[in-house]
Coordinates of C-alpha atoms in Angstrom, one line a residue:
M25 CA 43.4 -3.8 -25.5
E26 CA 39.9 -3.2 -26.8
C27 CA 39.0 -6.7 -25.4
A28 CA 40.1 -5.6 -21.9
E29 CA 38.1 -2.4 -22.2
Q30 CA 35.0 -4.4 -23.2
I31 CA 35.4 -6.7 -20.2
Q32 CA 35.8 -3.7 -18.0
A33 CA 32.6 -2.1 -19.5
Q34 CA 30.7 -5.3 -18.7
M35 CA 31.5 -4.9 -15.1
I36 CA 30.1 -1.3 -14.9
I37 CA 26.4 -0.8 -14.2
V38 CA 24.9 2.6 -15.2
I39 CA 21.7 3.7 -13.4
H40 CA 19.6 6.6 -14.6
P41 CA 16.6 6.9 -12.3
G42 CA 13.7 9.1 -13.5
S43 CA 10.3 10.1 -12.1
L44 CA 8.5 7.8 -14.4
N45 CA 11.1 5.3 -15.9
L46 CA 14.3 3.7 -14.7
R47 CA 17.1 3.1 -17.2
M48 CA 19.7 0.6 -16.1
G49 CA 22.3 -1.4 -18.0
R50 CA 25.9 -2.4 -18.4
A51 CA 28.3 0.2 -19.8
S52 CA 28.9 -2.2 -22.7
D53 CA 25.2 -2.4 -23.6
L54 CA 23.9 -0.6 -26.7
N55 CA 20.7 0.3 -24.9
P56 CA 19.7 0.2 -21.3
H57 CA 16.8 -1.8 -19.8
R58 CA 13.8 0.5 -19.3
T59 CA 11.1 -0.2 -16.7
L60 CA 8.5 1.7 -14.8
H61 CA 10.3 3.2 -11.8
A62 CA 7.6 2.0 -9.3
V63 CA 6.9 -0.6 -6.7
A64 CA 3.6 -1.9 -5.4
R65 CA 3.4 -3.4 -1.9
R66 CA 0.5 -5.5 -0.6
R67 CA -1.4 -3.8 2.2
K68 CA -1.9 -5.3 5.5
P69 CA -5.6 -6.0 6.3
G70 CA -7.2 -2.7 7.3
G71 CA -4.0 -0.9 6.4
Q72 CA -3.7 2.7 5.0
V73 CA -4.3 3.1 1.3
H74 CA -1.7 5.0 -0.8
H75 CA -1.6 5.3 -4.5
D76 CA 1.0 7.5 -6.2
T77 CA -0.5 8.4 -9.7
I78 CA 1.4 8.0 -13.0
L79 CA 0.2 11.4 -14.3
P80 CA 0.4 14.6 -12.1
K81 CA -2.9 15.2 -10.3
I82 CA -5.3 17.7 -11.6
L83 CA -6.5 20.6 -9.4
P84 CA -10.2 21.0 -8.7
K85 CA -11.5 22.9 -11.8
N86 CA -13.0 26.1 -10.4
K87 CA -14.4 29.0 -12.5
D88 CA -11.2 31.1 -12.3
L89 CA -8.9 28.3 -13.3
L90 CA -11.1 27.3 -16.3
Q91 CA -11.3 30.9 -17.4
E92 CA -7.5 31.2 -17.2
L93 CA -7.0 28.0 -19.2
E94 CA -9.5 29.0 -21.8
D95 CA -7.9 32.5 -22.3
C96 CA -4.5 30.9 -22.8
R97 CA -6.0 28.2 -25.2
L98 CA -7.6 31.0 -27.3
A99 CA -4.3 33.0 -27.3
V100 CA -2.3 30.0 -28.6
S101 CA -5.0 29.2 -31.2
H102 CA -4.9 32.8 -32.5
T103 CA -1.1 32.6 -32.7
L104 CA -1.4 29.4 -34.7
Q105 CA -4.0 31.0 -37.1
S106 CA -1.6 33.8 -37.8
C107 CA 1.2 31.4 -38.8
L108 CA 2.0 30.4 -42.3
Q109 CA 2.5 26.9 -43.8
S110 CA 5.8 26.1 -45.5
N111 CA 4.2 26.8 -48.9
G112 CA 3.4 30.4 -47.7
R113 CA -0.3 29.9 -47.4
R114 CA -2.2 30.9 -44.2
R115 CA -3.1 28.2 -41.8
Y116 CA -6.8 27.3 -41.3
A117 CA -8.4 25.5 -38.4
T118 CA -11.6 23.4 -38.0
P119 CA -13.9 25.0 -35.5
P120 CA -13.9 23.1 -32.2
Q121 CA -17.7 22.9 -32.3
Q122 CA -17.5 20.9 -35.6
I123 CA -15.0 18.5 -34.1
S124 CA -17.1 18.1 -30.9
A125 CA -20.2 17.3 -33.0
F126 CA -18.3 14.5 -34.8
N127 CA -16.9 13.1 -31.5
R128 CA -20.3 13.1 -29.8
R129 CA -21.7 11.0 -32.7
S130 CA -18.7 8.6 -32.6
T131 CA -19.5 5.2 -31.0
P132 CA -16.9 2.6 -30.1
E133 CA -16.8 -0.7 -32.0
T134 CA -16.2 -4.0 -30.3
L135 CA -13.0 -5.6 -31.4
P136 CA -13.5 -9.1 -32.7
D137 CA -11.8 -12.0 -30.9
S138 CA -9.9 -9.6 -28.6
S139 CA -8.4 -11.7 -25.9
I140 CA -8.5 -9.6 -22.8
Q141 CA -6.1 -10.6 -20.1
A142 CA -7.2 -10.9 -16.5
W143 CA -5.8 -8.6 -13.9
Y144 CA -2.3 -9.7 -12.8
Q145 CA -2.5 -11.9 -9.7
P146 CA 1.0 -11.8 -8.0
M147 CA 2.2 -14.6 -5.8
W148 CA 4.4 -12.2 -3.9
D149 CA 3.7 -9.2 -1.7
T150 CA 5.9 -6.9 -3.8
V151 CA 5.4 -6.1 -7.5
F152 CA 7.9 -4.2 -9.7
G153 CA 8.1 -2.2 -12.9
D154 CA 5.6 -2.6 -15.7
N155 CA 3.7 -5.4 -13.9
V156 CA 2.3 -2.7 -11.6
L157 CA 0.2 -1.5 -14.5
N158 CA -1.8 -4.8 -14.7
L159 CA -2.7 -4.9 -11.0
D160 CA -6.4 -4.4 -10.2
P161 CA -6.7 -0.8 -9.0
N162 CA -9.3 -1.9 -6.5
G163 CA -7.0 -4.6 -5.2
D164 CA -5.0 -4.6 -2.0
F165 CA -1.7 -3.1 -3.3
N166 CA -0.3 0.3 -2.5
L167 CA 1.7 2.0 -5.3
H168 CA 4.8 4.0 -4.7
F169 CA 7.0 6.0 -7.1
P170 CA 10.3 6.8 -5.2
M171 CA 11.0 9.9 -7.4
R172 CA 8.7 12.8 -8.2
R173 CA 9.4 16.0 -10.1
G174 CA 13.0 14.9 -10.5
E175 CA 13.7 14.6 -6.8
L176 CA 13.4 11.9 -4.1
N177 CA 9.6 11.5 -3.3
V178 CA 9.8 12.5 0.4
H179 CA 6.3 13.4 1.7
S180 CA 4.2 13.2 4.8
G181 CA 2.0 10.3 3.7
L182 CA 2.4 6.5 3.9
G183 CA 5.9 5.4 2.7
G184 CA 7.0 9.0 2.3
S185 CA 9.9 9.1 4.8
L186 CA 13.5 9.3 3.4
S187 CA 14.2 5.8 4.7
S188 CA 11.1 4.4 3.0
V189 CA 12.0 6.0 -0.3
L190 CA 15.5 4.6 -0.1
T191 CA 14.2 1.2 0.7
D192 CA 11.9 1.4 -2.4
L193 CA 14.9 2.4 -4.5
Q194 CA 16.9 -0.4 -3.2
A195 CA 14.1 -3.0 -3.8
I196 CA 13.5 -1.8 -7.4
W197 CA 17.2 -1.6 -8.4
E198 CA 18.1 -5.0 -6.9
H199 CA 15.1 -6.5 -8.7
V200 CA 16.3 -5.2 -12.1
L201 CA 19.8 -6.3 -11.4
S202 CA 18.8 -9.9 -10.4
A203 CA 15.6 -10.5 -12.5
T204 CA 16.3 -8.6 -15.7
M205 CA 20.1 -8.4 -15.8
E206 CA 20.7 -11.8 -14.1
I207 CA 23.4 -10.5 -11.8
K208 CA 23.5 -12.2 -8.3
T209 CA 23.4 -9.7 -5.5
T210 CA 26.3 -11.7 -3.9
D211 CA 28.5 -10.9 -6.9
L212 CA 27.9 -7.1 -6.8
S213 CA 31.1 -6.3 -5.0
A214 CA 33.0 -7.2 -8.2
Y215 CA 30.9 -4.5 -10.1
K216 CA 31.2 -0.8 -10.3
C217 CA 28.3 1.6 -10.5
V218 CA 27.6 5.0 -12.1
L219 CA 24.6 6.9 -10.8
V220 CA 23.2 9.7 -13.0
I221 CA 22.0 12.4 -10.6
P222 CA 20.0 15.7 -11.3
D223 CA 22.0 18.8 -12.2
I224 CA 20.4 20.5 -9.2
Y225 CA 21.1 18.2 -6.2
N226 CA 20.6 18.0 -2.5
R227 CA 23.9 17.1 -0.8
A228 CA 22.2 15.2 2.0
Y229 CA 20.3 13.0 -0.5
L230 CA 23.6 12.3 -2.4
R231 CA 25.2 11.0 0.7
E232 CA 22.3 8.7 1.3
L233 CA 22.4 7.5 -2.3
V234 CA 26.2 6.7 -2.2
T235 CA 25.6 4.8 1.1
L236 CA 22.7 2.9 -0.6
L237 CA 24.9 1.9 -3.6
L238 CA 28.1 1.0 -1.6
C239 CA 26.8 -0.3 1.8
R240 CA 23.3 -1.5 1.2
I241 CA 23.3 -2.8 -2.3
G242 CA 27.0 -3.7 -2.1
F243 CA 28.7 -2.4 -5.3
G244 CA 32.5 -2.4 -5.1
S245 CA 32.8 1.2 -6.1
C246 CA 30.8 4.0 -7.6
F247 CA 30.7 7.6 -8.8
L248 CA 28.0 10.2 -9.4
V249 CA 27.6 12.2 -12.6
Q250 CA 25.1 15.0 -13.3
D251 CA 22.5 14.3 -16.0
H252 CA 23.3 17.4 -18.1
V253 CA 27.1 16.6 -18.1
A254 CA 26.3 13.0 -19.0
A255 CA 24.0 14.3 -21.8
T256 CA 26.9 16.3 -23.5
F257 CA 29.0 13.1 -23.4
G258 CA 26.1 11.1 -24.9
A259 CA 25.7 13.7 -27.7
G260 CA 29.4 14.0 -28.3
L261 CA 29.5 17.7 -27.6
G262 CA 32.2 19.7 -25.7
Y263 CA 29.7 22.3 -24.6
A264 CA 26.0 23.0 -24.8
C265 CA 23.0 24.7 -23.1
V266 CA 21.3 21.4 -22.1
V267 CA 17.4 21.4 -22.0
D268 CA 16.2 18.2 -20.3
V269 CA 12.4 17.7 -20.4
G270 CA 11.5 14.7 -18.4
D271 CA 8.1 13.3 -17.4
Q272 CA 7.7 15.6 -14.4
K273 CA 10.4 18.2 -14.5
T274 CA 12.2 20.4 -17.0
S275 CA 15.8 21.5 -16.2
V276 CA 18.2 23.8 -18.0
S277 CA 21.9 24.5 -17.5
C278 CA 25.0 25.4 -19.4
V279 CA 27.7 22.8 -19.6
E280 CA 31.3 23.4 -20.8
D281 CA 34.1 20.8 -20.6
A282 CA 32.1 18.5 -18.4
I283 CA 31.3 21.2 -15.8
S284 CA 27.7 22.4 -15.3
H285 CA 27.9 26.1 -14.3
P286 CA 26.0 26.3 -10.9
N287 CA 24.5 29.8 -11.6
T288 CA 23.0 28.7 -14.9
R289 CA 21.0 25.7 -13.4
V290 CA 17.2 25.9 -13.1
R291 CA 14.6 23.2 -12.6
L292 CA 10.9 23.8 -13.4
E293 CA 8.3 21.6 -12.0
Y294 CA 6.6 20.6 -15.2
G295 CA 7.2 18.0 -17.9
G296 CA 5.7 15.5 -20.3
G297 CA 3.1 14.3 -17.8
D298 CA 1.7 17.8 -17.4
V299 CA 1.5 18.1 -21.2
T300 CA -0.5 14.8 -21.2
Q301 CA -3.0 16.3 -18.7
T302 CA -3.3 19.4 -20.8
F303 CA -4.0 17.3 -23.9
Y304 CA -6.6 15.3 -22.0
W305 CA -8.3 18.5 -21.0
L306 CA -8.4 19.7 -24.6
L307 CA -9.8 16.3 -25.8
Q308 CA -12.5 16.5 -23.2
K309 CA -13.5 20.0 -24.5
C310 CA -13.9 18.3 -27.9
A311 CA -16.2 15.5 -26.5
F312 CA -13.6 12.8 -26.1
P313 CA -15.5 9.6 -26.9
Y314 CA -13.9 7.4 -24.3
K315 CA -16.2 8.7 -21.6
T316 CA -15.2 6.4 -18.7
C317 CA -11.5 7.3 -18.9
K318 CA -10.0 8.1 -15.5
D319 CA -6.6 9.7 -15.5
I320 CA -5.8 8.5 -12.0
L321 CA -6.0 4.8 -13.0
P322 CA -2.6 3.4 -14.3
Q323 CA -4.1 1.8 -17.4
D324 CA -5.9 4.9 -18.5
A325 CA -2.9 7.2 -17.6
V326 CA -0.6 5.1 -19.9
L327 CA -3.2 5.2 -22.7
L328 CA -3.4 9.0 -22.4
K329 CA 0.4 9.3 -22.5
K330 CA 0.4 7.1 -25.7
L331 CA -2.3 9.3 -27.3
K332 CA -0.2 12.4 -26.7
E333 CA 2.9 10.7 -28.1
D334 CA 1.0 9.4 -31.2
F335 CA -1.2 12.4 -32.0
C336 CA 0.7 15.6 -30.8
H337 CA 3.1 17.5 -33.0
V338 CA 4.2 21.0 -33.9
N339 CA 3.9 20.7 -37.7
L340 CA 2.2 23.9 -39.0
D341 CA 1.5 22.2 -42.4
I342 CA -1.1 20.0 -40.7
C343 CA -4.3 22.0 -40.7
G344 CA -7.9 21.2 -40.1
S345 CA -9.2 18.1 -38.3
E346 CA -7.7 14.6 -38.6
E347 CA -9.5 11.3 -37.9
K348 CA -7.7 9.1 -35.4
H349 CA -8.3 5.7 -33.9
F350 CA -7.2 4.1 -30.7
D351 CA -8.0 0.8 -28.9
V352 CA -8.9 0.3 -25.2
M353 CA -8.0 -3.2 -23.9
Q354 CA -8.7 -3.3 -20.2
P355 CA -8.1 -6.3 -18.0
G356 CA -11.3 -7.5 -16.4
K357 CA -13.4 -6.4 -19.3
A358 CA -15.2 -8.9 -21.6
F359 CA -13.9 -7.4 -24.8
G360 CA -11.7 -4.6 -26.3
Q361 CA -13.1 -1.4 -27.9
R362 CA -11.9 0.7 -30.9
F363 CA -12.7 4.4 -30.7
T364 CA -12.7 6.9 -33.5
L365 CA -12.2 10.6 -32.9
Q366 CA -11.3 13.9 -34.6
V367 CA -8.5 16.2 -33.4
G368 CA -7.6 19.6 -34.7
D369 CA -5.2 22.1 -33.4
E370 CA -5.5 20.6 -29.9
A371 CA -2.6 18.3 -31.1
I372 CA -0.4 21.4 -31.4
V373 CA -1.7 23.5 -28.5
A374 CA -0.8 20.8 -25.9
P375 CA 2.9 20.6 -26.7
L376 CA 3.0 24.5 -26.9
S377 CA 2.0 24.5 -23.2
L378 CA 5.7 24.2 -22.5
F379 CA 6.0 27.8 -23.8
H380 CA 2.6 29.0 -22.6
T381 CA 2.7 27.7 -19.1
E382 CA -0.7 29.1 -18.0
L383 CA -2.1 25.9 -19.6
L384 CA -0.1 23.9 -17.1
N385 CA -1.9 25.5 -14.2
L386 CA -4.2 22.6 -14.6
T387 CA -1.8 20.4 -12.6
G388 CA -1.1 23.2 -10.1
T389 CA 2.6 23.5 -11.1
T390 CA 4.4 25.6 -8.4
K391 CA 5.3 29.1 -9.5
L392 CA 8.9 28.7 -8.2
A393 CA 11.8 27.9 -10.4
K394 CA 14.3 25.8 -8.3
T395 CA 18.0 26.7 -8.4
Q396 CA 21.1 25.1 -6.9
I397 CA 21.1 25.6 -3.1
P398 CA 24.4 27.3 -2.4
W399 CA 26.9 25.3 -0.5
T400 CA 26.7 27.8 2.4
K401 CA 23.1 26.5 3.1
Q402 CA 24.0 22.8 3.1
S403 CA 26.1 22.0 6.2
D404 CA 26.8 18.5 7.3
P405 CA 28.4 17.5 10.6
E406 CA 30.4 14.7 8.8
D407 CA 32.1 17.2 6.5
C408 CA 34.9 19.0 8.3
F409 CA 35.4 21.5 5.5
D410 CA 31.7 22.4 5.0
A411 CA 30.6 26.0 4.7
E412 CA 29.5 26.4 8.3
Y413 CA 32.9 25.4 9.6
L414 CA 34.7 27.6 7.2
K415 CA 32.4 30.6 7.9
E416 CA 32.8 30.1 11.7
T417 CA 36.6 29.8 11.6
S418 CA 37.1 32.7 9.1
R419 CA 34.8 34.9 11.3
R420 CA 36.8 34.0 14.4
G421 CA 40.1 34.7 12.6
A422 CA 38.9 38.0 11.2
K423 CA 37.6 39.1 14.7
E424 CA 40.9 38.3 16.4
Q425 CA 42.8 40.2 13.7
L426 CA 40.5 43.2 14.1
E427 CA 40.9 43.2 17.9
Q428 CA 44.6 43.2 17.6
S429 CA 45.0 45.9 14.9
A430 CA 42.0 48.2 15.4
P431 CA 42.1 51.2 17.8
E432 CA 39.8 51.0 20.8
F433 CA 37.1 53.3 19.4
L434 CA 36.7 51.0 16.3
H435 CA 35.7 48.0 18.4
T436 CA 32.1 47.0 17.8
E437 CA 29.7 47.0 20.6
N438 CA 28.4 43.6 19.7
P439 CA 31.4 41.2 19.7
D440 CA 29.4 38.5 17.9
E441 CA 28.4 40.7 15.0
E442 CA 29.0 39.0 11.7
I443 CA 32.1 40.3 10.1
V444 CA 32.0 37.9 7.1
V445 CA 29.4 39.1 4.7
D446 CA 27.6 36.1 3.3
E447 CA 27.7 36.9 -0.4
E448 CA 26.4 33.4 -1.4
K449 CA 23.1 34.1 0.4
E450 CA 22.6 37.4 -1.5
N451 CA 23.5 35.7 -4.8
Y452 CA 21.0 32.9 -4.1
K453 CA 18.2 35.4 -3.5
Q454 CA 19.2 37.1 -6.7
I455 CA 19.1 33.9 -8.7
E456 CA 15.7 33.0 -7.2
R457 CA 14.3 36.3 -8.3
E458 CA 15.6 36.1 -11.8
F459 CA 14.1 32.8 -12.9
V460 CA 10.5 34.2 -13.0
V461 CA 8.4 36.3 -15.4
P462 CA 6.2 39.3 -14.5
G463 CA 3.0 38.3 -12.7
G464 CA 4.7 35.3 -11.0
Q465 CA 3.7 32.7 -13.7
I466 CA 6.2 29.9 -14.0
I467 CA 8.6 30.5 -16.9
G468 CA 8.3 28.8 -20.3
L469 CA 11.0 26.8 -22.0
D470 CA 12.3 29.6 -24.2
Q471 CA 12.6 32.0 -21.2
A472 CA 14.4 29.3 -19.1
V473 CA 17.0 28.9 -21.9
L474 CA 17.5 32.6 -22.3
Q475 CA 17.8 33.3 -18.6
S476 CA 20.1 30.3 -18.1
I477 CA 22.5 31.5 -20.8
E478 CA 22.4 35.1 -19.5
R479 CA 23.8 33.8 -16.2
C480 CA 27.0 32.5 -17.9
P481 CA 30.1 34.2 -16.4
N482 CA 31.3 35.8 -19.7
D483 CA 30.3 36.9 -23.2
E484 CA 32.4 34.3 -24.9
L485 CA 30.6 31.5 -23.1
K486 CA 27.2 33.0 -23.8
R487 CA 28.0 33.2 -27.5
K488 CA 29.0 29.5 -27.5
M489 CA 25.8 28.5 -25.6
Y490 CA 23.5 30.4 -28.0
G491 CA 25.2 28.4 -30.8
C492 CA 24.5 25.0 -29.3
I493 CA 21.3 24.0 -27.5
L494 CA 20.9 20.3 -26.8
V495 CA 17.4 19.0 -26.1
V496 CA 17.2 15.6 -24.2
G497 CA 14.7 13.7 -22.1
G498 CA 11.5 11.9 -23.0
G499 CA 8.9 14.6 -22.4
M500 CA 9.4 16.7 -25.5
K501 CA 9.5 14.2 -28.4
F502 CA 7.1 16.1 -30.7
Q503 CA 7.8 16.6 -34.4
G504 CA 8.7 20.2 -35.1
I505 CA 9.0 21.4 -31.5
G506 CA 12.8 21.9 -31.8
K507 CA 12.2 24.4 -34.7
W508 CA 9.6 26.2 -32.6
L509 CA 12.1 26.6 -29.7
Q510 CA 14.7 27.7 -32.1
N511 CA 12.5 30.5 -33.5
R512 CA 11.3 31.6 -30.1
V513 CA 14.9 31.9 -28.8
A514 CA 16.2 33.5 -32.0
L515 CA 13.7 36.3 -31.7
Q516 CA 14.9 37.1 -28.2
I517 CA 18.7 36.7 -28.4
P518 CA 20.4 39.9 -27.3
Y519 CA 21.8 41.9 -30.2
L520 CA 25.4 41.3 -29.2
Y521 CA 25.1 37.5 -30.0
R522 CA 22.7 37.8 -33.0
S523 CA 25.2 36.9 -35.8
E524 CA 25.9 33.4 -34.3
Q525 CA 24.5 30.2 -35.8
L526 CA 21.7 29.0 -33.5
D527 CA 21.8 25.2 -33.5
I528 CA 19.3 23.1 -31.7
V529 CA 20.1 19.4 -31.4
T530 CA 17.0 17.3 -30.6
S531 CA 18.1 13.7 -31.4
P532 CA 21.9 13.5 -31.2
K533 CA 23.5 10.7 -33.2
D534 CA 19.9 9.6 -34.2
M535 CA 19.5 8.4 -30.6
D536 CA 16.3 8.4 -28.5
P537 CA 16.7 11.7 -26.5
A538 CA 15.4 9.9 -23.4
M539 CA 18.5 7.8 -23.5
T540 CA 21.2 10.4 -24.2
A541 CA 22.2 10.9 -20.5
W542 CA 22.4 7.2 -19.8
K543 CA 24.6 6.7 -22.9
G544 CA 26.8 9.6 -21.9
A545 CA 27.3 8.2 -18.4
S546 CA 28.3 4.8 -19.9
V547 CA 30.8 6.5 -22.3
L548 CA 32.3 8.6 -19.4
S549 CA 32.7 5.5 -17.1
C550 CA 34.9 3.8 -19.7
L551 CA 37.3 6.8 -20.2
E552 CA 40.9 6.5 -18.9
S553 CA 40.4 9.7 -16.8
A554 CA 37.4 8.1 -15.0
S555 CA 39.8 6.0 -13.0
E556 CA 40.3 8.9 -10.6
L557 CA 36.5 9.3 -9.9
W558 CA 35.7 5.9 -8.4
I559 CA 34.9 5.8 -4.7
T560 CA 35.4 2.4 -3.2
Q561 CA 33.4 0.8 -0.4
Q562 CA 36.4 1.0 1.9
E563 CA 37.0 4.7 1.2
W564 CA 33.4 5.6 1.8
K565 CA 33.3 3.7 5.1
K566 CA 36.5 5.3 6.2
H567 CA 36.1 8.9 5.0
G568 CA 32.4 9.4 4.2
L569 CA 31.5 12.8 2.7
R570 CA 35.1 14.0 2.6
I571 CA 35.9 11.6 -0.2
L572 CA 33.0 12.8 -2.2
R573 CA 34.2 16.4 -1.9
E574 CA 37.6 15.3 -3.2
K575 CA 36.5 13.0 -6.0
A576 CA 33.1 14.2 -7.2
P577 CA 33.3 15.3 -10.9
F578 CA 31.3 18.5 -10.0
V579 CA 31.8 21.4 -7.7
W580 CA 30.9 20.1 -4.3

């Protein structure tokens, strides 16, 4: 029996597309293949130039913005100075001026016998994944990331139409299937596919993605699963308030028994990439010795991301300045360089920008928190039971009833006046208003968790969610940050739920949190109950959206 299940799992492909990385593999694999979720296309002579950047772009630094950033940096620094170490002693910090003086004197050393590679010279007109990083930035390739801020990267520039984005997705996914996983595209009709989608979704995009998987790429069948629901399966939890910090977005929702409660969902347009830019700004304030670093270049963007991952933490026992080293090996340069620098509390301040979001204004993060668009606002002509149809028919029915039963003087002057009150619309406005803080600043992580849990339908569920918060995604992998989140939430839990044990899970089953959702989707796809979820190519061609409404494992 197990052998049969193993064979079945080998024929299921699980795809988890992110703004920065793509994770794809067989459901039977221990780990997915991870690659940069990007494609570079050769420009036609004299063609338009387009470069999506790896890190979020920085706003022009005017006086007001710099003042705001500096005020927030000082506020966080003062908070850290008032904290205690685990041995009960007060924390101390090395003055930034002292660190700057060291970094100004620091000169790079040439690395002996460093064999620098040349820029990658592709034979083809299309380059995928990590090879994109080794293309000459001044060459004749345009760079496209089909996803940004956790959503399809539809924009008004070159390659920003929905059809272009879907073509890019198809090209990248087919490349991974054939080149990395060695599956022939002609054999794909024998394979099933699970696509991990965001917890807050756009129904029109979902329709396009299913068409892409079944009709264009040619899988035999597929189903969609929300990332937060998949994360609970990956962590082996029956319920959790899921906090997913990706590279470009942070999302929170409460999941119970494989259902993500729509009212509790919120997506914030900041993530690990914004923290990287904040860290880079803090390093520059301390005379960062790598003077020619440019965050818009892929090579330097990847280096800055690595420095953030290697240097940043939220360990209050580390005080004062620390000496760090890093190497710069750039293609096209004659030799590599090793830099030495000092960092102090900058390494803690940057990760804490997830709670003090004024520091993230550097990348111009939008002040709006995105919530699930109610079904009444997403009509589709293909769907005969969509909200618009139901609203129209119920209004007509109610009007006829009223005309038959009401005395003449009760008849409304305007026969087309809406009788059905659109409650969803009012609820939606209410949700939009709630996920903000006074002054219109985008909410921090702790506030997002508290407000999401507050939107649970009953006290029992709220109590459960306060007891289990699951942190996943690759944007918050800092030592000690789970404890910081726990303390911030614990201080603000309403009195009614105070006695509960607050448990924050940051690396479930000792797994990389960036992989939890992919793992959960592969577990879910092999369950016996999943047999009812698969949508076949034939069903999709015949019924379209209606079959998704019937079979989707989430409230359509």
